[in-house]
Short mmCIF file of N, CA and C in Angstrom, two decimals:
data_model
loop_
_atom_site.label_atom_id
_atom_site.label_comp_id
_atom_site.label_asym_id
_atom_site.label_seq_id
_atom_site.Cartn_x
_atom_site.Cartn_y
_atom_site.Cartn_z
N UNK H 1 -2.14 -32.40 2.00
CA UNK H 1 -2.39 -33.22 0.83
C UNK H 1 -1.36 -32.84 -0.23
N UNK H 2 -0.91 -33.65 -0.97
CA UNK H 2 0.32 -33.92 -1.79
C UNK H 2 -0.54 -33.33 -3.09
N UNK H 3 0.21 -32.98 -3.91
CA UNK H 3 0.11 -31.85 -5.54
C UNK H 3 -0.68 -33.38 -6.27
N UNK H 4 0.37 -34.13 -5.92
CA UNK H 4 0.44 -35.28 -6.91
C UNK H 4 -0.90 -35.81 -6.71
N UNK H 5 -2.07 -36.00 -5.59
CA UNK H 5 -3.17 -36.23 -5.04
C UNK H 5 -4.53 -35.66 -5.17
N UNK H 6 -3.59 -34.16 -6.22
CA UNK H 6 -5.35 -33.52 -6.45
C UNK H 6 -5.01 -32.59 -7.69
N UNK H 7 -5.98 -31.50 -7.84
CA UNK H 7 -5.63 -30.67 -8.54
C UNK H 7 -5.33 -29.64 -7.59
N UNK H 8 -4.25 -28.59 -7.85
CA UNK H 8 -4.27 -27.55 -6.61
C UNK H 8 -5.32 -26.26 -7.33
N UNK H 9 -5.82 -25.78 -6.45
CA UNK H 9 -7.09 -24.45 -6.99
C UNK H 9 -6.08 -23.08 -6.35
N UNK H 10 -5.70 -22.14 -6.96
CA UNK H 10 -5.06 -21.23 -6.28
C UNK H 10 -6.12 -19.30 -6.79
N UNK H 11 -6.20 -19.33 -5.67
CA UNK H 11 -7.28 -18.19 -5.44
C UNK H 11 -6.64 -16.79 -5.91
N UNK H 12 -6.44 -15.98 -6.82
CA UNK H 12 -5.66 -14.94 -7.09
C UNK H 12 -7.01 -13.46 -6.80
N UNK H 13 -6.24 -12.83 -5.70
CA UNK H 13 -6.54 -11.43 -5.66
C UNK H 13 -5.76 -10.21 -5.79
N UNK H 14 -6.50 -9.62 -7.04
CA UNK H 14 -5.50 -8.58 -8.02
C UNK H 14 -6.97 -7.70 -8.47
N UNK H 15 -6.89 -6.35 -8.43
CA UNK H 15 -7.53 -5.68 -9.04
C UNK H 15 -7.33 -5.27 -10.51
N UNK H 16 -6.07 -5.59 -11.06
CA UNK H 16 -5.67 -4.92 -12.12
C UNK H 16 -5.52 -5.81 -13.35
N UNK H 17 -6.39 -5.92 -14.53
CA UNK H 17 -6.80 -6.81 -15.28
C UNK H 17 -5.56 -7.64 -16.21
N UNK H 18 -4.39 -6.30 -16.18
CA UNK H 18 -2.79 -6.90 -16.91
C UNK H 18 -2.12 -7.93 -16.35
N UNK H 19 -2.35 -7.61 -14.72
CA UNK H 19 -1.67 -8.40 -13.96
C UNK H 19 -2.19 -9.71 -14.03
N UNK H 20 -4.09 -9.70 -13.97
CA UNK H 20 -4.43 -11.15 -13.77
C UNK H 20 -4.12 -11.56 -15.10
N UNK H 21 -4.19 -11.28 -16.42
CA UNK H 21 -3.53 -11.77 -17.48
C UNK H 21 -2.56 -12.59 -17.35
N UNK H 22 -1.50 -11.75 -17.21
CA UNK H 22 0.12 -11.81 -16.77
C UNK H 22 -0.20 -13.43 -16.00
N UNK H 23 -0.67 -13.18 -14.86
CA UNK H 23 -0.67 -14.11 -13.64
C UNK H 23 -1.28 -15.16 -14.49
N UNK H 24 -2.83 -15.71 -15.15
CA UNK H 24 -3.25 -16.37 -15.93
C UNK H 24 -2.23 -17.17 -16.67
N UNK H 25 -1.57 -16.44 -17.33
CA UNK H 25 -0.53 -17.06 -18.50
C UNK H 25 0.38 -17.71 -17.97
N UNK H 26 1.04 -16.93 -17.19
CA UNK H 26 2.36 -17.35 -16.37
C UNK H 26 1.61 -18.91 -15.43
N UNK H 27 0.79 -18.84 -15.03
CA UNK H 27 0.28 -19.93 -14.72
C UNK H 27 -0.32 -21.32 -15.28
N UNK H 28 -0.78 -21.00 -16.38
CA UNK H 28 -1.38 -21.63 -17.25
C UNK H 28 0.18 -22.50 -18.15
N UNK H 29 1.39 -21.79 -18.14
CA UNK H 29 2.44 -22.17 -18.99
C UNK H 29 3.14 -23.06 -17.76
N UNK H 30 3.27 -22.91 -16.66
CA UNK H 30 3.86 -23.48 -15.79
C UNK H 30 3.26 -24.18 -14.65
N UNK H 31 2.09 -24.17 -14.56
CA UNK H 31 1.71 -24.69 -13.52
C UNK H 31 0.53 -25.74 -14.00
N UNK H 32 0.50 -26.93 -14.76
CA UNK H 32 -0.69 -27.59 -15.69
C UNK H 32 -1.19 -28.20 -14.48
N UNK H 33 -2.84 -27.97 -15.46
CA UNK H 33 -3.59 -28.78 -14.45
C UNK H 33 -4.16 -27.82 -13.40
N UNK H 34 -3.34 -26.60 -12.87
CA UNK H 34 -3.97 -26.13 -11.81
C UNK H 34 -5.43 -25.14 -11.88
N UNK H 35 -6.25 -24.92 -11.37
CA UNK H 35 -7.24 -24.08 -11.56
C UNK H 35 -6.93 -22.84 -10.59
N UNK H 36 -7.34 -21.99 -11.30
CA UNK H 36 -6.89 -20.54 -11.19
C UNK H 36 -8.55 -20.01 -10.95
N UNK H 37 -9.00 -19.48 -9.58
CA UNK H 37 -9.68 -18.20 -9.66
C UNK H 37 -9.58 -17.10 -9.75
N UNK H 38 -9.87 -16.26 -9.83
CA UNK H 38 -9.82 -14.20 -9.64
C UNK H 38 -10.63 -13.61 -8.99
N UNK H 39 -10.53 -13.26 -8.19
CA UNK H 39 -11.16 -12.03 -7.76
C UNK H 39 -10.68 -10.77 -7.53
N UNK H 40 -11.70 -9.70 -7.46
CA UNK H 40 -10.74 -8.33 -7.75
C UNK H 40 -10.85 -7.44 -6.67
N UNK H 41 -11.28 -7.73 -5.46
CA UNK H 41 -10.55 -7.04 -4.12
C UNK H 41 -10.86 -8.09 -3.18
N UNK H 42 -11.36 -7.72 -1.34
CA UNK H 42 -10.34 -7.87 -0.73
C UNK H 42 -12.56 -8.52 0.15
N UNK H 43 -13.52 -7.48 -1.18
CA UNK H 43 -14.90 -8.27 -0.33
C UNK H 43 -14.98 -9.77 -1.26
N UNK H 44 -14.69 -9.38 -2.60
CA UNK H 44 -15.01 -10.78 -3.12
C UNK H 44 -14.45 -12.29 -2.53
N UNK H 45 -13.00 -11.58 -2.61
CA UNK H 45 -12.16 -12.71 -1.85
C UNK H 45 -12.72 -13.53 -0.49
N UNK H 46 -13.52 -12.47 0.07
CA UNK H 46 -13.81 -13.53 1.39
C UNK H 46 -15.23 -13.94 1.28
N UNK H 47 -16.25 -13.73 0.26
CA UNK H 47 -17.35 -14.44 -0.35
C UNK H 47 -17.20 -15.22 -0.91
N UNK H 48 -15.74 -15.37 -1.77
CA UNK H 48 -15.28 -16.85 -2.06
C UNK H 48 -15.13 -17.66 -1.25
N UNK H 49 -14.32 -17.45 0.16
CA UNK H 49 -13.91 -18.11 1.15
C UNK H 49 -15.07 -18.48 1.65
N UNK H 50 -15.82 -17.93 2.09
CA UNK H 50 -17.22 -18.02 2.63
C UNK H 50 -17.89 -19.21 1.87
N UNK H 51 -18.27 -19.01 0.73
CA UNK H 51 -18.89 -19.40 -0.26
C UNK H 51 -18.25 -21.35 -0.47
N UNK H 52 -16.49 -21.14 -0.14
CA UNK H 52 -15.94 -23.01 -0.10
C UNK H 52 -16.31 -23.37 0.90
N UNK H 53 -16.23 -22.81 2.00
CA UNK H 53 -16.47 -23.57 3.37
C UNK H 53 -17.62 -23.67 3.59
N UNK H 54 -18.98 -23.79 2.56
CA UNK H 54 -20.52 -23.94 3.35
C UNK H 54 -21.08 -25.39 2.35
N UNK H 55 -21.02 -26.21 3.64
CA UNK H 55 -20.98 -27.77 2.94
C UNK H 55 -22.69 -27.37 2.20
N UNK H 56 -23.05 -26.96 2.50
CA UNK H 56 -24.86 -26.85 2.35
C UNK H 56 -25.33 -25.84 0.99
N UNK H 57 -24.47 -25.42 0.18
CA UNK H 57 -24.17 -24.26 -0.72
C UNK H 57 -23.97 -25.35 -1.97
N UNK H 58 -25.31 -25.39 -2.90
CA UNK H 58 -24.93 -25.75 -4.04
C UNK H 58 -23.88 -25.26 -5.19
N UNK H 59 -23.98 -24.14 -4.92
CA UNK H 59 -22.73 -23.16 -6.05
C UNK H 59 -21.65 -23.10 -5.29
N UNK H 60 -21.10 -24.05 -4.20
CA UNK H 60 -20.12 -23.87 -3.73
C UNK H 60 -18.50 -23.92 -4.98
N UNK H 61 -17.67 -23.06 -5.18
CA UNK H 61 -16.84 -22.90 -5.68
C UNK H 61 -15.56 -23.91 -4.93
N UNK H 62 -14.57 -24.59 -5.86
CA UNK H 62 -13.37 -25.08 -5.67
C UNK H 62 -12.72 -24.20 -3.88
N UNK H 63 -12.52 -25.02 -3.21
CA UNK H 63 -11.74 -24.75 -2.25
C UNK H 63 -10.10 -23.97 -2.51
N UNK H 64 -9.63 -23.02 -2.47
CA UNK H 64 -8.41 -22.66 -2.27
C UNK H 64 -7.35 -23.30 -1.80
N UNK H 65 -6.39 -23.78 -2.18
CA UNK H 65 -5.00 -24.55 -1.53
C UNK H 65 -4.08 -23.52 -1.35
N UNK H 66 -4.20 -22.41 -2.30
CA UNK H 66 -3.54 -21.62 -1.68
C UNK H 66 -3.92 -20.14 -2.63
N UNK H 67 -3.30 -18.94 -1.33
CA UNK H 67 -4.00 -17.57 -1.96
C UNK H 67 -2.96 -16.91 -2.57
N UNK H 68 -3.18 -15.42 -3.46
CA UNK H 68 -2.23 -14.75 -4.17
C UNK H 68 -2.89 -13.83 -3.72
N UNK H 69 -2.12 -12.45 -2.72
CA UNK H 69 -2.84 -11.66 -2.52
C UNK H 69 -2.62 -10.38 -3.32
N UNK H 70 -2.78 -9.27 -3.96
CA UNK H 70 -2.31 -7.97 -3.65
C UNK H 70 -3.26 -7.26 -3.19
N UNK H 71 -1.70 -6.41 -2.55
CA UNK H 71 -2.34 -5.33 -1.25
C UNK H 71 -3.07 -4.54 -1.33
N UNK H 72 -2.53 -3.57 -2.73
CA UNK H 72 -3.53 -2.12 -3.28
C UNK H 72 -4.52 -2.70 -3.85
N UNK H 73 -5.83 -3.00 -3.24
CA UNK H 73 -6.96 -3.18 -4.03
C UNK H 73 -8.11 -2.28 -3.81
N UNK H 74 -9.41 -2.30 -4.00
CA UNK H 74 -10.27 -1.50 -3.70
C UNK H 74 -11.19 -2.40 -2.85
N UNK H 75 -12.14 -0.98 -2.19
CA UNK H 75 -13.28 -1.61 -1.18
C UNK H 75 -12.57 -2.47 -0.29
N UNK H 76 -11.77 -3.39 -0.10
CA UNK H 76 -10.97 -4.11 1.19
C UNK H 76 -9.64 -4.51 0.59
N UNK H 77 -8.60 -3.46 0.85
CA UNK H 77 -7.19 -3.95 0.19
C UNK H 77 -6.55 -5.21 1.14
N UNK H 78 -6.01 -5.87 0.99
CA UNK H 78 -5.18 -6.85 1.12
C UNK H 78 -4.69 -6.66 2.56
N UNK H 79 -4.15 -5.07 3.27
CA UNK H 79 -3.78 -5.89 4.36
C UNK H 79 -4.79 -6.18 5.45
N UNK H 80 -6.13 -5.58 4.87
CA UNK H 80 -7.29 -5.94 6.20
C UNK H 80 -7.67 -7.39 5.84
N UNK H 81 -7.02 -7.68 3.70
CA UNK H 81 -7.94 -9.17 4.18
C UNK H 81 -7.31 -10.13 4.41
N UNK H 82 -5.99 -9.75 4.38
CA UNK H 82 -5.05 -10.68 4.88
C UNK H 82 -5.80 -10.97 6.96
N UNK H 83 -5.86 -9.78 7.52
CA UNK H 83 -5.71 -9.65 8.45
C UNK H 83 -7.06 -10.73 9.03
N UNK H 84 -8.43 -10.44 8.43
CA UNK H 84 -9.82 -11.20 8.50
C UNK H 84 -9.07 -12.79 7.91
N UNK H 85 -8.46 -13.15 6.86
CA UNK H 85 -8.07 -14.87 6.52
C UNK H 85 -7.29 -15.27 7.74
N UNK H 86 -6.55 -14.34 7.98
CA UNK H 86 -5.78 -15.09 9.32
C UNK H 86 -7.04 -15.37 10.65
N UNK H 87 -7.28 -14.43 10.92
CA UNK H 87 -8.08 -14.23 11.97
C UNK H 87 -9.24 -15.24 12.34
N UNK H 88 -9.60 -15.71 11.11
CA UNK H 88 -10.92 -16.94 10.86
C UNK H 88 -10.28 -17.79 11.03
N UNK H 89 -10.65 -18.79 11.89
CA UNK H 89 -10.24 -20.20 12.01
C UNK H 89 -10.67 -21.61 11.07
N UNK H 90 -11.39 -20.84 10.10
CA UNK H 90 -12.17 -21.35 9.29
C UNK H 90 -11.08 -21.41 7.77
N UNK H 91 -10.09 -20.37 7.68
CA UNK H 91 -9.77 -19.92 6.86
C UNK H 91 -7.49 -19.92 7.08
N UNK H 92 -7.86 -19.59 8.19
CA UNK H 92 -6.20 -19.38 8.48
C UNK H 92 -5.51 -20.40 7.89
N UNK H 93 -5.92 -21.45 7.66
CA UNK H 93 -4.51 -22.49 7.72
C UNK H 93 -4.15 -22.68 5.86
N UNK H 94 -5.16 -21.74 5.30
CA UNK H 94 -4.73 -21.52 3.89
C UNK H 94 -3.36 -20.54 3.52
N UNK H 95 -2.67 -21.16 2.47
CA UNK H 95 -1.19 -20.63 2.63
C UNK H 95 -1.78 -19.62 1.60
N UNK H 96 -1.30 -18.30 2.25
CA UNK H 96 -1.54 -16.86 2.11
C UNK H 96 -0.23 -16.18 1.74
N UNK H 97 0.34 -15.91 0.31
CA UNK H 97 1.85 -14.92 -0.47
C UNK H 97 0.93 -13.87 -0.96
N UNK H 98 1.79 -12.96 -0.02
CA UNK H 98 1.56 -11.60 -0.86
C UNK H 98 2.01 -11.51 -1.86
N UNK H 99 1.28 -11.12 -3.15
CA UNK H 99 2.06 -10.67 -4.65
C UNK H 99 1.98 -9.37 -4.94
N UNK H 100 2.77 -8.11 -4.75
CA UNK H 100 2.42 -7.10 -4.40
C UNK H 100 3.01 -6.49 -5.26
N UNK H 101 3.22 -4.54 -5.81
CA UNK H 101 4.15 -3.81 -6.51
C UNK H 101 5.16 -3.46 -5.04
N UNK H 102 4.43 -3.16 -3.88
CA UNK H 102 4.95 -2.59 -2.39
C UNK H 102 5.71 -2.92 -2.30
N UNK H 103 6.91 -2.32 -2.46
CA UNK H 103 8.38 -2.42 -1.43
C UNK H 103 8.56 -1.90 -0.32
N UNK H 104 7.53 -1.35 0.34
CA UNK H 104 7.35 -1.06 1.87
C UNK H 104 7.92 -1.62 2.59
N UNK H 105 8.98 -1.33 3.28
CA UNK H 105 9.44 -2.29 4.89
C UNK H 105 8.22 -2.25 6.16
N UNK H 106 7.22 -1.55 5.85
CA UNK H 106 6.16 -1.56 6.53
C UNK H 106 5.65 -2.56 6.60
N UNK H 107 5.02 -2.71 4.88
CA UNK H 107 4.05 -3.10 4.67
C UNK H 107 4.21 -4.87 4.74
N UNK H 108 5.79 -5.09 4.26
CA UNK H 108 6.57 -6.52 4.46
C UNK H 108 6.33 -7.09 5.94
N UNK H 109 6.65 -6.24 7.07
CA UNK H 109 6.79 -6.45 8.11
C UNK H 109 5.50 -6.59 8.66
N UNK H 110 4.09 -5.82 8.46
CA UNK H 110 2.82 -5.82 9.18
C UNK H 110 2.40 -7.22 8.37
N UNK H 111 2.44 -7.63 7.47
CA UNK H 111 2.37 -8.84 6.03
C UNK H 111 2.81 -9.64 6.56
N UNK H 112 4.00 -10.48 7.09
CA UNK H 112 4.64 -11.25 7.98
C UNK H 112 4.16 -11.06 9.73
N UNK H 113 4.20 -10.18 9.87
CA UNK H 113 3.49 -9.90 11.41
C UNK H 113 1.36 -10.70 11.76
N UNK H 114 1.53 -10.69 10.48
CA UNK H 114 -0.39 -10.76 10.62
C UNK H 114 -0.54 -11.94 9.72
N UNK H 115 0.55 -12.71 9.55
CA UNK H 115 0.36 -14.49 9.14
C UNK H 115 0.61 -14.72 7.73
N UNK H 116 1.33 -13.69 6.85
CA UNK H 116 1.24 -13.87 5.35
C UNK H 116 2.25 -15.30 5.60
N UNK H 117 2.47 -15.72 4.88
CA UNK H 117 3.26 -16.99 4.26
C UNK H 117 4.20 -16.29 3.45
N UNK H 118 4.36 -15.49 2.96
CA UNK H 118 5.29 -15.47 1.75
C UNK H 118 5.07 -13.70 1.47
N UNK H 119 6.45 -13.03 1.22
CA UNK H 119 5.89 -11.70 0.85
C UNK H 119 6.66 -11.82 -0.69
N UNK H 120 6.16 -11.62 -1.95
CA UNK H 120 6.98 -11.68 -3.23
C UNK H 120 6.53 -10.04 -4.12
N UNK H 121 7.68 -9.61 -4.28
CA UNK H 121 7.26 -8.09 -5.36
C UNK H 121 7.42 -8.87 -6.67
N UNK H 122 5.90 -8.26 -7.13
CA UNK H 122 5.45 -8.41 -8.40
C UNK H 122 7.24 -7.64 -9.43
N UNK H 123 7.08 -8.71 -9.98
CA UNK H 123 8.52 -8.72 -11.33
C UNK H 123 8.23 -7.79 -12.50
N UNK H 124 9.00 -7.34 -12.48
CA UNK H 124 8.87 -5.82 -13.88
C UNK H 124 8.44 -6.88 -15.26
N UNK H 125 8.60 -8.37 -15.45
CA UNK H 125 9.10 -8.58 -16.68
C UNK H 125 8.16 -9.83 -16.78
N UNK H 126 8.03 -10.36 -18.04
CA UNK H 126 6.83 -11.08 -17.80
C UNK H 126 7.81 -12.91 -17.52
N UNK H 127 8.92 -12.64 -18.12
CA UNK H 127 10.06 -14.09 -17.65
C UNK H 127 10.27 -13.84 -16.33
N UNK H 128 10.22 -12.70 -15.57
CA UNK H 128 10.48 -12.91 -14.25
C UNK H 128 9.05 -13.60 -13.33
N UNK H 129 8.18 -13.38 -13.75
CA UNK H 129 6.76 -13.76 -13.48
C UNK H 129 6.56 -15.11 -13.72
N UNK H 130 7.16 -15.48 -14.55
CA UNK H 130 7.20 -17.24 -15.30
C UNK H 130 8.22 -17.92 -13.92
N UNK H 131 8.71 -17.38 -13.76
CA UNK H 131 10.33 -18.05 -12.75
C UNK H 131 9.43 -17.99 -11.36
N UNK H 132 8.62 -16.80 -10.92
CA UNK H 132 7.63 -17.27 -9.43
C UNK H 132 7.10 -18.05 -9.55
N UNK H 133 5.71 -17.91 -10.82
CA UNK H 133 4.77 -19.14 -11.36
C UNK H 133 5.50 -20.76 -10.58
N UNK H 134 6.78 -20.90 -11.33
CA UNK H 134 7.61 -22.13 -11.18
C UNK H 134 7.89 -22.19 -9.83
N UNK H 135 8.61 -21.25 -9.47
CA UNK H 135 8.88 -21.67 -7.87
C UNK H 135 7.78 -22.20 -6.95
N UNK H 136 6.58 -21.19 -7.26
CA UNK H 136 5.47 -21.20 -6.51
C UNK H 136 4.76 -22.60 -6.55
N UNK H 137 4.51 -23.10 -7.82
CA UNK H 137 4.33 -24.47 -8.31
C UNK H 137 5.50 -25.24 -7.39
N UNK H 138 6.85 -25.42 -7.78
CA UNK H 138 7.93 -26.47 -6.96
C UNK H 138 7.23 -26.39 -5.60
N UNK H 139 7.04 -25.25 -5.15
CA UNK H 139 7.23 -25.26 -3.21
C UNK H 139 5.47 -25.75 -2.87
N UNK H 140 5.14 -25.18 -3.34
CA UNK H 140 3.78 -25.03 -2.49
C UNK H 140 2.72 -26.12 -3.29
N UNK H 141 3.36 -26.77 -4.53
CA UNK H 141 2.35 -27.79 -4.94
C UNK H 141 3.06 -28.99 -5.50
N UNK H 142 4.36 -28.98 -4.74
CA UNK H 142 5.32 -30.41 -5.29
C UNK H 142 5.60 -30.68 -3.64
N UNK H 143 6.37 -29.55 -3.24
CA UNK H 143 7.06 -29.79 -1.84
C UNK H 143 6.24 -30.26 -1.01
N UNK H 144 5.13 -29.14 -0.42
CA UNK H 144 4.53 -29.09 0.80
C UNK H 144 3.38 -29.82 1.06
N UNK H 145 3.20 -30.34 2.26
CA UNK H 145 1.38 -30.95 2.26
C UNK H 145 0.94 -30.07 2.92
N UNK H 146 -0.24 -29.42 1.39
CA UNK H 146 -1.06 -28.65 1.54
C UNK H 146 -2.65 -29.15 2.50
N UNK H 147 -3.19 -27.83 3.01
CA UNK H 147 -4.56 -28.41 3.77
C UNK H 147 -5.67 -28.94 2.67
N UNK H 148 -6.59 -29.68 3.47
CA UNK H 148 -7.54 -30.29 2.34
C UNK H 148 -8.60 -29.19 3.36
N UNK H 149 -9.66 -28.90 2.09
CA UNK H 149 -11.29 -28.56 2.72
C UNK H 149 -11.20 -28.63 4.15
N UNK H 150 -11.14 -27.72 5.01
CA UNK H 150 -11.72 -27.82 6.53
C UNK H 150 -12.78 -27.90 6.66
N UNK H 151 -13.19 -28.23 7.82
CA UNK H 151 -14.34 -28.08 8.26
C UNK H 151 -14.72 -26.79 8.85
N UNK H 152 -16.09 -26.25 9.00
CA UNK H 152 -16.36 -24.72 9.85
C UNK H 152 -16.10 -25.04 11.22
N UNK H 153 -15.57 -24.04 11.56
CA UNK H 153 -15.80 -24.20 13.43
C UNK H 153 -17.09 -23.32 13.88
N UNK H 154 -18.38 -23.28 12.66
CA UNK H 154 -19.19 -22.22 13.26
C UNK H 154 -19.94 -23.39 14.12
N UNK H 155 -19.80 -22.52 15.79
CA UNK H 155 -20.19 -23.08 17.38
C UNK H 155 -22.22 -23.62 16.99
N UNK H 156 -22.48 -23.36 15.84
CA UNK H 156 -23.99 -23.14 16.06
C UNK H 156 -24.31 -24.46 14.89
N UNK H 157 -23.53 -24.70 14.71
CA UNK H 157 -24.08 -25.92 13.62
C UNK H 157 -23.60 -27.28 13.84
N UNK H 158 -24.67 -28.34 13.70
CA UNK H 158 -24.96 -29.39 14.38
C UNK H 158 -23.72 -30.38 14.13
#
């Protein structure tokens, strides 16, 4: 589905309250229109996920078009939940960028190895943060056709 066709909802997981600021603003200045969630590790994130995909869930929350992960979080860091979003078929085909401090060649490589979409190091500066915002907006909510709402593949429901 085309940018131009909806609003895009982009799911941000960050434990660290400067950053979601940072991320907030930088988003809010460059990216209009879009809705921004937060969550702050790696269990909330997939009770959100959980929580879009259950047609039967009155408090169901905005569907994700696309995720912001970072890695260092608490209770489930980023690369196990990267590893569980891929792994769900319910969930995989959501475009998943790491936004990380990690300059790990590890951590790049297991991140790309286990389905990330995108690996980006978090920018020292808050104009360098404005210039992803933008890119991230051009590619992933001008360029690409993004997924709409899937359906569950849970085998047990009618």
């Amino acid at each position: 589905m085309r940018a131009s066709q909806f609003t895009p909802t982009v799911l941000v997981a960050d434990d660290d309250p400067d950053d979601r600021l940072m991320i907030r603003e930088a988003f809010e200045e460059c990216v209009i229109g879009c809705r921004l969630c937060f969550v702050k590790d790696g269990v909330e994130l997939m009770e959100h996920l959980r929580t879009t995909c259950d047609p039967t869930d009155a408090s169901s929350k905005p569907f994700p078009n696309l995720i912001l992960l970072d890695l260092n979080m608490p209770l489930k860091d980023g690369r196990q939940t990267l590893k569980e979003i891929k792994s769900n078929p319910d969930f995989r085909a959501i475009p998943t960028v790491i936004l990380t401090t990690s300059q790990n060649e590890d951590d790049i490589a297991v991140c790309y190895d286990q389905g990330a979409n995108s690996y980006i190091i978090k920018p020292a500066s808050y104009s360098d943060l404005l210039g992803i915002a933008d890119t991230l907006r051009q590619y992933w909510m001008d360029t690409v056709t993004l997924p709409i709402k899937p359906e569950r593949h849970d085998q047990n429901r009618p």
